[in-house]
mmCIF file of C-alpha atoms and ligand atoms in Angstrom:
data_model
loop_
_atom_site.group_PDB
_atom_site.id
_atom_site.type_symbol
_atom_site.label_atom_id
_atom_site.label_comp_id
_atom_site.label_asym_id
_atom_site.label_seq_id
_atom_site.Cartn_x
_atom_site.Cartn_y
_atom_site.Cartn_z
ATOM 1 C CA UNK A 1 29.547 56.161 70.989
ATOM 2 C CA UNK A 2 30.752 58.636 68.442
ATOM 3 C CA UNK A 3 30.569 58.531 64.718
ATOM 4 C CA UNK A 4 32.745 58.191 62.524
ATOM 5 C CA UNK A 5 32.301 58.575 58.520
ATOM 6 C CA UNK A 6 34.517 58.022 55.746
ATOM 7 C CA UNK A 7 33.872 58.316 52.080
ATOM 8 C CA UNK A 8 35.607 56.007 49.631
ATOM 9 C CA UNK A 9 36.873 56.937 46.389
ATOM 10 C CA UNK A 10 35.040 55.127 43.640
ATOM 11 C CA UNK A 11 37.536 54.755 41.411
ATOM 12 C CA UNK A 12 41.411 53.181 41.635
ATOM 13 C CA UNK A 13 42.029 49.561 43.192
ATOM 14 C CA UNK A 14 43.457 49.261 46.780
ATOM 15 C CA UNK A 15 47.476 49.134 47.031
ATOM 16 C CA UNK A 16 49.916 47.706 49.176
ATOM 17 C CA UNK A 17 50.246 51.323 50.847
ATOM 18 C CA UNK A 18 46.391 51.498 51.131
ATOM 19 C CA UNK A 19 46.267 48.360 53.025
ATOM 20 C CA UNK A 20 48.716 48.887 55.393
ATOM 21 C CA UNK A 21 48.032 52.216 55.905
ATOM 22 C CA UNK A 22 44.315 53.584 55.627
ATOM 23 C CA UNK A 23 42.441 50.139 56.203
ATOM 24 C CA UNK A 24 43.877 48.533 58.822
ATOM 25 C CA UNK A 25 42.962 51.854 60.667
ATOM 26 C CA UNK A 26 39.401 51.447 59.323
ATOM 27 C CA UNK A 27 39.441 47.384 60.431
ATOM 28 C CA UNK A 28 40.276 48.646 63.967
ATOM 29 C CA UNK A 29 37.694 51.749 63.979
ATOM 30 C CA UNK A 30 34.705 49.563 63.253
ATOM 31 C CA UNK A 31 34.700 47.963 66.916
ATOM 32 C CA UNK A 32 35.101 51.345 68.320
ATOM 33 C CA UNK A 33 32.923 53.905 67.119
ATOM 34 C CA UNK A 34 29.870 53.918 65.594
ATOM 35 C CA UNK A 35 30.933 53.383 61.317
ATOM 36 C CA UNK A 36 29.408 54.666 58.413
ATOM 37 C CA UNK A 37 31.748 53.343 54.963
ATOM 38 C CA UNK A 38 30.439 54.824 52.233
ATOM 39 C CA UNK A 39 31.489 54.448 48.287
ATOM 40 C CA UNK A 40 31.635 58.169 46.682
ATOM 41 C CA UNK A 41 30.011 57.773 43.552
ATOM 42 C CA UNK A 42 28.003 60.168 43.348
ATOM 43 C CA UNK A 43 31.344 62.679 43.788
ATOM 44 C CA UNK A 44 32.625 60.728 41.030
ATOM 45 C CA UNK A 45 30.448 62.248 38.699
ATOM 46 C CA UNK A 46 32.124 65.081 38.261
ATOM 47 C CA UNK A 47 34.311 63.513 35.748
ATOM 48 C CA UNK A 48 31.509 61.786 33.491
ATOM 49 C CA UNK A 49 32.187 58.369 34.255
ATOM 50 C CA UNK A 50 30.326 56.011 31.662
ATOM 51 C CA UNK A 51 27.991 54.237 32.921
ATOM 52 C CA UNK A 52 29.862 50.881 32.796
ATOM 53 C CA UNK A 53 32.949 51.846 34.077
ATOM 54 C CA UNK A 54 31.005 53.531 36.925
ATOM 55 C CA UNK A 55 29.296 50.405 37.778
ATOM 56 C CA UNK A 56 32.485 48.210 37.409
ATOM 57 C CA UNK A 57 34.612 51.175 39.678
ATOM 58 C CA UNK A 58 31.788 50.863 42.166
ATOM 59 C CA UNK A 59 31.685 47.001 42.228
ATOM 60 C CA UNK A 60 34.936 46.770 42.665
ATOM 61 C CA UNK A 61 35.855 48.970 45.512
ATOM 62 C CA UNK A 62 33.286 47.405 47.540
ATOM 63 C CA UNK A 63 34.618 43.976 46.836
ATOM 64 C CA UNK A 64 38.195 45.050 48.069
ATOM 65 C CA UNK A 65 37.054 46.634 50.764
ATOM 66 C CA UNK A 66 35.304 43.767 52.029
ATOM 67 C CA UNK A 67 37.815 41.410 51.097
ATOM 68 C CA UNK A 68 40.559 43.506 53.255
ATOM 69 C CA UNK A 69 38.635 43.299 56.190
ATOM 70 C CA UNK A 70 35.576 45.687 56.330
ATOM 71 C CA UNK A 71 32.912 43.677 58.488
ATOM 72 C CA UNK A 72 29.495 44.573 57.114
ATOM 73 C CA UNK A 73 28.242 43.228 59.852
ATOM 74 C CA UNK A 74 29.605 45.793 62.224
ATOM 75 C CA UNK A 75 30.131 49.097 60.155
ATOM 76 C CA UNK A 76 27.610 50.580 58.009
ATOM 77 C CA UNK A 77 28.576 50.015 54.592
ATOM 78 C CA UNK A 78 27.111 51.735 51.845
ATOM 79 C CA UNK A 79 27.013 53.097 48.505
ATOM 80 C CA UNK A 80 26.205 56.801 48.473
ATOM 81 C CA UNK A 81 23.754 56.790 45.756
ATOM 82 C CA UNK A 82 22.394 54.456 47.890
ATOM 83 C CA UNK A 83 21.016 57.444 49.970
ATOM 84 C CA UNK A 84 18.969 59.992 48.522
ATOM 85 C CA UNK A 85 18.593 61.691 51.953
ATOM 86 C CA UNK A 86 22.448 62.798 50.815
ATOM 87 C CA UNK A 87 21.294 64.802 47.628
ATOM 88 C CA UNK A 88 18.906 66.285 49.432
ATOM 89 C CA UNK A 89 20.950 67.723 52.434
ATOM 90 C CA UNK A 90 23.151 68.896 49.094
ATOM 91 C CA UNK A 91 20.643 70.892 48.051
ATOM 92 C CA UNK A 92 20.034 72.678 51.205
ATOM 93 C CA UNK A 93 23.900 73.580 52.012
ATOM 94 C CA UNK A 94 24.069 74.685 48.947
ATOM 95 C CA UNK A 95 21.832 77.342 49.845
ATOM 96 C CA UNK A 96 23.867 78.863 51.634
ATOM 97 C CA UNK A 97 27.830 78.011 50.836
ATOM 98 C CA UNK A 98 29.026 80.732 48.458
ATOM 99 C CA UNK A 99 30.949 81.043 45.374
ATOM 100 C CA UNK A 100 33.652 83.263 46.401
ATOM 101 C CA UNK A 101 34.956 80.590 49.329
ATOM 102 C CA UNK A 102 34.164 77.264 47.028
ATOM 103 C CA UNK A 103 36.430 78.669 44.087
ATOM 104 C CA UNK A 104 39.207 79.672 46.988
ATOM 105 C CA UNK A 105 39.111 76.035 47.603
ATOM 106 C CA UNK A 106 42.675 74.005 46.554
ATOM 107 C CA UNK A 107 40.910 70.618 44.976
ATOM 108 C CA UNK A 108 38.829 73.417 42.994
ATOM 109 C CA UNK A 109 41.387 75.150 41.856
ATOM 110 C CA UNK A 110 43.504 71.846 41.070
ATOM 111 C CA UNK A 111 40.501 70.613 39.093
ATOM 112 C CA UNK A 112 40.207 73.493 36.998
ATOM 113 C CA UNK A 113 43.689 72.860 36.445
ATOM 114 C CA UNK A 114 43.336 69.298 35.246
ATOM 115 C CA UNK A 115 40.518 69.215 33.649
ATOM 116 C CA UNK A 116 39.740 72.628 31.843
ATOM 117 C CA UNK A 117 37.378 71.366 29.850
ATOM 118 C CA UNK A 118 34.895 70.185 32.489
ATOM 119 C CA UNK A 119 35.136 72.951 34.889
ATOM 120 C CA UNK A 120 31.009 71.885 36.320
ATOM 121 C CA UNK A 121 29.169 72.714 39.134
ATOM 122 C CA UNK A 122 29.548 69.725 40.394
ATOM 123 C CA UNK A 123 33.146 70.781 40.853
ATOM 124 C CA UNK A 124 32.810 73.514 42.424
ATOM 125 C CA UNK A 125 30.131 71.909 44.812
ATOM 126 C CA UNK A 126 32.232 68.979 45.787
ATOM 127 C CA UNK A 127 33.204 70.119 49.123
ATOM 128 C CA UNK A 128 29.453 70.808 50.052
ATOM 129 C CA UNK A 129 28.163 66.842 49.135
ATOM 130 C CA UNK A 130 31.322 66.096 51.116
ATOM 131 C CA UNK A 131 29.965 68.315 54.218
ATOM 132 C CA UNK A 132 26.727 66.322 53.365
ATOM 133 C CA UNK A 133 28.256 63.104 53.595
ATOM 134 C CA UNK A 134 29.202 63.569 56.826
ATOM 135 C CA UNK A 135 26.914 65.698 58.610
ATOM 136 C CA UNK A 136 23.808 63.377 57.428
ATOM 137 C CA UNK A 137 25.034 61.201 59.931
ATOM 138 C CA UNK A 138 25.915 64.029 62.464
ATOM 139 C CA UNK A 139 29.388 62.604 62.553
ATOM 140 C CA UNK A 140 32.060 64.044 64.417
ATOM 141 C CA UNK A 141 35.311 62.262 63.189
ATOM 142 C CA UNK A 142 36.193 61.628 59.781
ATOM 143 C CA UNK A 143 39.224 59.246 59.161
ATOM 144 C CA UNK A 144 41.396 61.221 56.344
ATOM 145 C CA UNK A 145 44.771 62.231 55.339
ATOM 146 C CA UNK A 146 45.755 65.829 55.583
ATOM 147 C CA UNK A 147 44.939 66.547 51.914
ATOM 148 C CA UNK A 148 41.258 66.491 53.437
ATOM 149 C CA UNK A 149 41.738 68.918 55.739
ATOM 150 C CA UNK A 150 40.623 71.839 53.668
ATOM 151 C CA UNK A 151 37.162 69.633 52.932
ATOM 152 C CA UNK A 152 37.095 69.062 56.355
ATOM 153 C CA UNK A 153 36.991 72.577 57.799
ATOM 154 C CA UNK A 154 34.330 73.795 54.908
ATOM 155 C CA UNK A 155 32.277 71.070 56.304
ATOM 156 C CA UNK A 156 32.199 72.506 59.898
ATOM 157 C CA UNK A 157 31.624 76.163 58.085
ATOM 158 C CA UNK A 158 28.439 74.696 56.483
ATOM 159 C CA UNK A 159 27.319 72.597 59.538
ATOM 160 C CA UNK A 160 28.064 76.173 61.951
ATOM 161 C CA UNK A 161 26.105 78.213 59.017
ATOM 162 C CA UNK A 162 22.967 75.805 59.317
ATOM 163 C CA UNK A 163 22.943 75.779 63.013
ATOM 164 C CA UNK A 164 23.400 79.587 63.236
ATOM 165 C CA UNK A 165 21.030 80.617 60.122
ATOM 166 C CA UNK A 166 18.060 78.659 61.901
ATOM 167 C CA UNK A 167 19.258 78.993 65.505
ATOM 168 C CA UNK A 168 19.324 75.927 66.220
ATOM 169 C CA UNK A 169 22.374 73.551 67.568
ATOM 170 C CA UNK A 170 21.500 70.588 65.383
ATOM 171 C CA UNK A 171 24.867 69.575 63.682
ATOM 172 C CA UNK A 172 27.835 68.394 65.389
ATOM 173 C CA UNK A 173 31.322 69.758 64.195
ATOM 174 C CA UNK A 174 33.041 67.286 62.301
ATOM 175 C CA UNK A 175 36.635 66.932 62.439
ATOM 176 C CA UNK A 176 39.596 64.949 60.899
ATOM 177 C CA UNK A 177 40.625 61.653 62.653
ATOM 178 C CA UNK A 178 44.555 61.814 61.910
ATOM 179 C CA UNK A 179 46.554 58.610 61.912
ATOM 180 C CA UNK A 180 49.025 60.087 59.770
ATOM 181 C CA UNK A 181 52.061 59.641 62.380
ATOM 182 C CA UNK A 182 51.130 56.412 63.718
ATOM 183 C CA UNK A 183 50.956 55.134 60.106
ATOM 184 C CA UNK A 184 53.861 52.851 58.477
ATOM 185 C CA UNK A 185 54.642 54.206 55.783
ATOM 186 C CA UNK A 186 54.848 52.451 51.946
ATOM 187 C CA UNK A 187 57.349 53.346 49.588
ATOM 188 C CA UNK A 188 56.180 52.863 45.550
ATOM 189 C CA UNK A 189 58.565 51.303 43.132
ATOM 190 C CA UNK A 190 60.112 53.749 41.286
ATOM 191 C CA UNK A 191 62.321 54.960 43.884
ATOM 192 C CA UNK A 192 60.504 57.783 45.228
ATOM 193 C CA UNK A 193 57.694 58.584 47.491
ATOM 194 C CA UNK A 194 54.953 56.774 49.060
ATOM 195 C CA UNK A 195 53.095 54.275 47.160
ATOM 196 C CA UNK A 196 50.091 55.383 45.200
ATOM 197 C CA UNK A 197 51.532 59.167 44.963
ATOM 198 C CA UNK A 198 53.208 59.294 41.503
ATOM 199 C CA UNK A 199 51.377 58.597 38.550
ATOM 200 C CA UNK A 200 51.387 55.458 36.542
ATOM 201 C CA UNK A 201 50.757 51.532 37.430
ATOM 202 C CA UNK A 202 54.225 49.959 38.178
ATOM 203 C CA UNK A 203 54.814 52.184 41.191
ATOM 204 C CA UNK A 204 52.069 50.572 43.388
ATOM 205 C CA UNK A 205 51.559 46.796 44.036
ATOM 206 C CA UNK A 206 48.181 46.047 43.907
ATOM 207 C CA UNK A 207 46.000 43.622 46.030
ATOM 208 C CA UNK A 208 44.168 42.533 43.206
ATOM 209 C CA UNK A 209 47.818 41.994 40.929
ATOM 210 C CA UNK A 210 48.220 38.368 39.948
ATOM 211 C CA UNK A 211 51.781 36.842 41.065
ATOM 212 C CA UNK A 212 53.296 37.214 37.932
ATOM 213 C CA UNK A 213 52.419 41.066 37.649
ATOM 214 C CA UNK A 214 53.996 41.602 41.016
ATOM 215 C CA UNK A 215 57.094 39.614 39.794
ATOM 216 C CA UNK A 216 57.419 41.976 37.026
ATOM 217 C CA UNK A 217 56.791 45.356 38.898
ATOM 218 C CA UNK A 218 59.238 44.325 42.138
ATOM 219 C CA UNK A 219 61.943 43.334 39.063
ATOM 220 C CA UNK A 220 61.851 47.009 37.770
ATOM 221 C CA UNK A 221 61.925 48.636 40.803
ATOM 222 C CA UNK A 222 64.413 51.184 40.526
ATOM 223 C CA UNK A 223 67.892 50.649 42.144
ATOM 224 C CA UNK A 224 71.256 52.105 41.575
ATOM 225 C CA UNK A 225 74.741 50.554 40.957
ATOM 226 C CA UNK A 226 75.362 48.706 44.687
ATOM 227 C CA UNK A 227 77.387 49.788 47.681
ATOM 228 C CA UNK A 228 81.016 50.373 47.276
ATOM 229 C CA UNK A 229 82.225 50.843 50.909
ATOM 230 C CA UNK A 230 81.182 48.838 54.338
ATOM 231 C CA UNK A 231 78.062 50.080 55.832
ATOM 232 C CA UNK A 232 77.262 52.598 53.324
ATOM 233 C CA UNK A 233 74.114 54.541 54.235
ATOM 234 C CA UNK A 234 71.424 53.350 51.087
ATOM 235 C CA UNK A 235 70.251 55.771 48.934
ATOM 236 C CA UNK A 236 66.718 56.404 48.538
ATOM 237 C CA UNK A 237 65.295 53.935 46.235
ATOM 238 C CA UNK A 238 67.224 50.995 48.271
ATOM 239 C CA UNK A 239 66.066 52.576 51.163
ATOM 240 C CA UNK A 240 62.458 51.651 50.022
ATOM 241 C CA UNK A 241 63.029 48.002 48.693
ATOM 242 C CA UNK A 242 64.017 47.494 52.456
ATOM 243 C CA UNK A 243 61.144 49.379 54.231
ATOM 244 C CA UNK A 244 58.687 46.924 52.064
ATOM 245 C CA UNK A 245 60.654 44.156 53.328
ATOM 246 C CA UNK A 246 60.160 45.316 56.617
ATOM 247 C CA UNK A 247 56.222 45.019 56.300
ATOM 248 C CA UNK A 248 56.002 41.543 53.939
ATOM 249 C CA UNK A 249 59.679 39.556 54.591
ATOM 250 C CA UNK A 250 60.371 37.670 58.249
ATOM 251 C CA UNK A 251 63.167 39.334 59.864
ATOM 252 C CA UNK A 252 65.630 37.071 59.315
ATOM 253 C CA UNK A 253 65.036 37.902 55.494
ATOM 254 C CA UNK A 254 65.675 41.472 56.224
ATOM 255 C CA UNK A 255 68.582 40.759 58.591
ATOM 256 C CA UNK A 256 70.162 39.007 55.764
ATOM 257 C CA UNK A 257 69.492 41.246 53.095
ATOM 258 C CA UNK A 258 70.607 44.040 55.342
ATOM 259 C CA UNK A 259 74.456 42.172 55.991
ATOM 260 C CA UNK A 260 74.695 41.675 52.321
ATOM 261 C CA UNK A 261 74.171 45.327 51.805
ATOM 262 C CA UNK A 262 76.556 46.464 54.662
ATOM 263 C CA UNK A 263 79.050 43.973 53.453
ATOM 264 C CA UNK A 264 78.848 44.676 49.521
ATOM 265 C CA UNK A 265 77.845 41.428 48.808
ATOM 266 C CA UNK A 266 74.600 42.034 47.684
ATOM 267 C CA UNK A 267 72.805 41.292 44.426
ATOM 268 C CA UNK A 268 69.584 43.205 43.411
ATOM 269 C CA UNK A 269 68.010 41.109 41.548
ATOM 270 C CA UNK A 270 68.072 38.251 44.519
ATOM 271 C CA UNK A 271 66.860 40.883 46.791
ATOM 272 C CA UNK A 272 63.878 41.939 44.597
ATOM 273 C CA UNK A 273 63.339 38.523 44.000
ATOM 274 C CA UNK A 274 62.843 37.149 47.732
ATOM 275 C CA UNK A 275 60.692 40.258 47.930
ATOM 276 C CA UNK A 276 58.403 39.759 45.244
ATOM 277 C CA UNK A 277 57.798 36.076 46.411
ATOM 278 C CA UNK A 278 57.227 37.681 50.078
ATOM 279 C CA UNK A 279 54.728 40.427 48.509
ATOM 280 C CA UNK A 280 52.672 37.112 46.785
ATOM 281 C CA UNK A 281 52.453 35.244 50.155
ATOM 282 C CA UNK A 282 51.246 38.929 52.169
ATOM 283 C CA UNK A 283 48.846 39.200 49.721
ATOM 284 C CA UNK A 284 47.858 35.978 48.832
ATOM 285 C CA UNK A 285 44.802 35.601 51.213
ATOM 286 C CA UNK A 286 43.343 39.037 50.104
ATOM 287 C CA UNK A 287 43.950 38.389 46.434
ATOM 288 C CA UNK A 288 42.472 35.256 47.042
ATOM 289 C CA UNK A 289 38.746 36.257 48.979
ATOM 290 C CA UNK A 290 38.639 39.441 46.290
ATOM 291 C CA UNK A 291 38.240 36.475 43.932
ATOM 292 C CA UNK A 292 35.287 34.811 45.617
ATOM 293 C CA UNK A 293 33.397 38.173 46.876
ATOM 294 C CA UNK A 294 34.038 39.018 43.192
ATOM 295 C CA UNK A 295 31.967 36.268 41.645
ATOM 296 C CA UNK A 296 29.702 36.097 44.534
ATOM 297 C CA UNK A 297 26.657 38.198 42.802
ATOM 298 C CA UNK A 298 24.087 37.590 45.603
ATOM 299 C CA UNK A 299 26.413 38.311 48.904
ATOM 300 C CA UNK A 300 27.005 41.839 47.533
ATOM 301 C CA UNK A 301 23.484 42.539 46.303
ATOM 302 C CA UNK A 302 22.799 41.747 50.154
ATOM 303 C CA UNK A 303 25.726 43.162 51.661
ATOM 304 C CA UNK A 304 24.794 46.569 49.384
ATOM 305 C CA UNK A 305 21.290 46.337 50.912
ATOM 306 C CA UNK A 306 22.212 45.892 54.066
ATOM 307 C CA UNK A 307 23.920 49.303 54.105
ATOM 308 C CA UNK A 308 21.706 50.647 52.163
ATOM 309 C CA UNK A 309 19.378 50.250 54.465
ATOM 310 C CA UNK A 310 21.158 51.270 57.936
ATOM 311 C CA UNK A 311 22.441 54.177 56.332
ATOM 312 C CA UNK A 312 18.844 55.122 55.121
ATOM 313 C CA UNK A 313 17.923 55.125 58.913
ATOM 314 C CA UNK A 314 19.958 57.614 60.158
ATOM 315 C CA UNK A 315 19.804 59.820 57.119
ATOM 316 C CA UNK A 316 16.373 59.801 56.973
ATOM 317 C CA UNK A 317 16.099 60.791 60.339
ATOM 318 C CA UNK A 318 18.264 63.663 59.813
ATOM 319 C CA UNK A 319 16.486 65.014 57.001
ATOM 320 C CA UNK A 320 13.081 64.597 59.030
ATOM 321 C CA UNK A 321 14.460 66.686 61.505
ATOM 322 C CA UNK A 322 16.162 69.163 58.616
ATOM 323 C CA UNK A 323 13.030 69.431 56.773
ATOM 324 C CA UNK A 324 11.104 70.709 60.123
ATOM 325 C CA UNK A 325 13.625 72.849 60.996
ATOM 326 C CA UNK A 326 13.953 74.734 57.747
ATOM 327 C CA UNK A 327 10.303 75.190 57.957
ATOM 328 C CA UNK A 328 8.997 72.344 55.601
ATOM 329 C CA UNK A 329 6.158 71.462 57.040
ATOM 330 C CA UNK A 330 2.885 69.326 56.499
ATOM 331 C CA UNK A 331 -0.348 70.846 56.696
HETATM 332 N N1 LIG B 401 37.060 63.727 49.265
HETATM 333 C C1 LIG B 401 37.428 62.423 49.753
HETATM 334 C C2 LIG B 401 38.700 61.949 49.014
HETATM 335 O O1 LIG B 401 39.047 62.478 48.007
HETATM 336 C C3 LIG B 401 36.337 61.396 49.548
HETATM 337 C C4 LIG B 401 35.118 61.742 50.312
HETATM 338 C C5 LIG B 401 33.907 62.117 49.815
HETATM 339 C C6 LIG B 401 34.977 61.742 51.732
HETATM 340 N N2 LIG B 401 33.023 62.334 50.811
HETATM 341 C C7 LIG B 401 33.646 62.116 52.007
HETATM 342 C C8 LIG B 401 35.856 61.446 52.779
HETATM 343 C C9 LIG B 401 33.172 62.206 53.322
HETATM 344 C C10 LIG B 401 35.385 61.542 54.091
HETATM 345 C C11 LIG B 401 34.060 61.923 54.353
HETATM 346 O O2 LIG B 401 39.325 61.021 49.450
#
């Protein structure tokens, strides 16, 4: 069976546009490959985190995660910092990845951009504990959108530079597992693009939002004026308020919605209404178990563990096997 690995960014709560789109691919992937989850906090880092909010970030990404459907059980789910093994395989690509190709890289360079101050190392390494990540595990899919792709290719150039510096075929080339067609796609509120892309907290609905926020977000959703003429095409932002229908509303919702539109008798603030109600109920049982895994101290102190653990074994393995190769030996 293959493996597949896939780190998690420690900080930002799931959204509507997360759920459909990235983890209901990972839900599936767990009964067919060979999963390692992991929660990227030592990447986070990089941008000095304190150490309560880095706790809190890490806490409650893994409680989402679970609660939308990740089977602990089945994948291997970790927390990165979990697994020394992974700083230590760091250390050794760095060795030999170079400065000129990690400053060519675009999340470098967009880094340096936001954050001028705290151009670190760290930074500049990112792409090589991301190479890590994956090869600890000798993976050879990683599930990620195209903005990875860059990452993804360094990784094989530091997995191919290990293999060819010590002659020896020992990583796998990893490469990106692409859903990005085959994915529905979730507009945000404000009348744009997808959900999560612009900045700010009213575009995204998210799992964790309490009725009453997602009343208030849906009801300042962005439309425009109404249709004038008979089957007018909608404009953009409309556009979107009926693609999220399409994913939380029953069809005969839509269907109606949809003749009210064509026949200029609808009214916005009905429409946004009937969604936001439909958003509650889709969310409802997620919102719901995030509650209880939330306040459940002792399941994730096992469930963390538990990956812990499993992820140890292979990376430990790996780094036996590293260590030989590289010429660290015992006497
Ligand atoms: N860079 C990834 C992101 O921004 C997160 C990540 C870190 C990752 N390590 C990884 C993804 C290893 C896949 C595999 O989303």
């Amino acid at each position: 069976m293959e493996t597949v690995v896939s780190g998690i960014r420690s900080t930002g709560r799931l959204h509507l546009g997360n759920y459909y789109g990235a983890i209901q691919n990972f839900v599936k992937m767990q009964r067919e490959y060979n999963c390692y989850f992991f929660i990227a906090d030592l990447h986070s880092l990089t941008t000095h985190p304190t150490p309560a909010d880095l706790h809190g970030n890490v806490k409650q990404v893994l409680v989402e995660y679970l609660a939308a459907g990740l089977d602990p059980e089945i994948a291997t789910l970790y927390v990165q910092s979990d697994v020394p093994e992974v700083a230590e395989l760091y250390l050794y690509l760095n060795m030999s990845a170079y400065l000129g190709e990690l400053e060519r890289s675009t999340s470098f360079k967009d880094k340096v951009r936001a954050q001028p101050d705290n151009v670190n190392a760290g930074l500049l390494t990112y792409p090589v504990l991301m190479a890590a990540d994956i090869i600890i595990h000798r993976a050879t899919k990683v599930p990620v959108g195209k903005d990875q792709e860059q990452h993804l290719e360094m990784a094989r150039t530091f997995a191919n530079r290990f293999n060819r510096m010590y002659k020896h075929e020992y990583f796998p080339e990893p490469y990106a597992f692409n859903f990005s067609n085959s994915l529905v796609k979730i507009p945000g509120l404000d009348g744009k693009g997808k959900m999560g892309k612009s900045e700010g907290e009213a575009n995204a609905v998210y799992l964790s939002d309490e009725p009453e926020v997602i009343r208030k977000k849906v009801m300042r959703a962005v439309t425009d004026s109404g249709p004038t003429m008979d089957n007018q095409p909608k404009p953009q932002e409309i556009q979107n308020l009926f693609d999220l229908m399409k994913v939380v509303s029953s069809e005969d919702t839509y269907l109606h919605f949809d003749h009210l539109y064509n026949t200029c008798q609808v009214r916005y603030g009905d429409l946004k209404k009937q969604l936001a109600e439909d958003m509650i109920a889709a969310t409802a049982p997620i919102r719901e178990k995030i509650k209880s895994i939330a306040s459940d101290g002792p399941y994730l102190r096992q469930v963390a563990r538990h990956g812990a653990i499993k992820a140890r074994e292979s990376a430990s393995k790996t780094i036996r096997e590293v260590r030989e190769i590289i010429g660290f030996r015992s006497f």
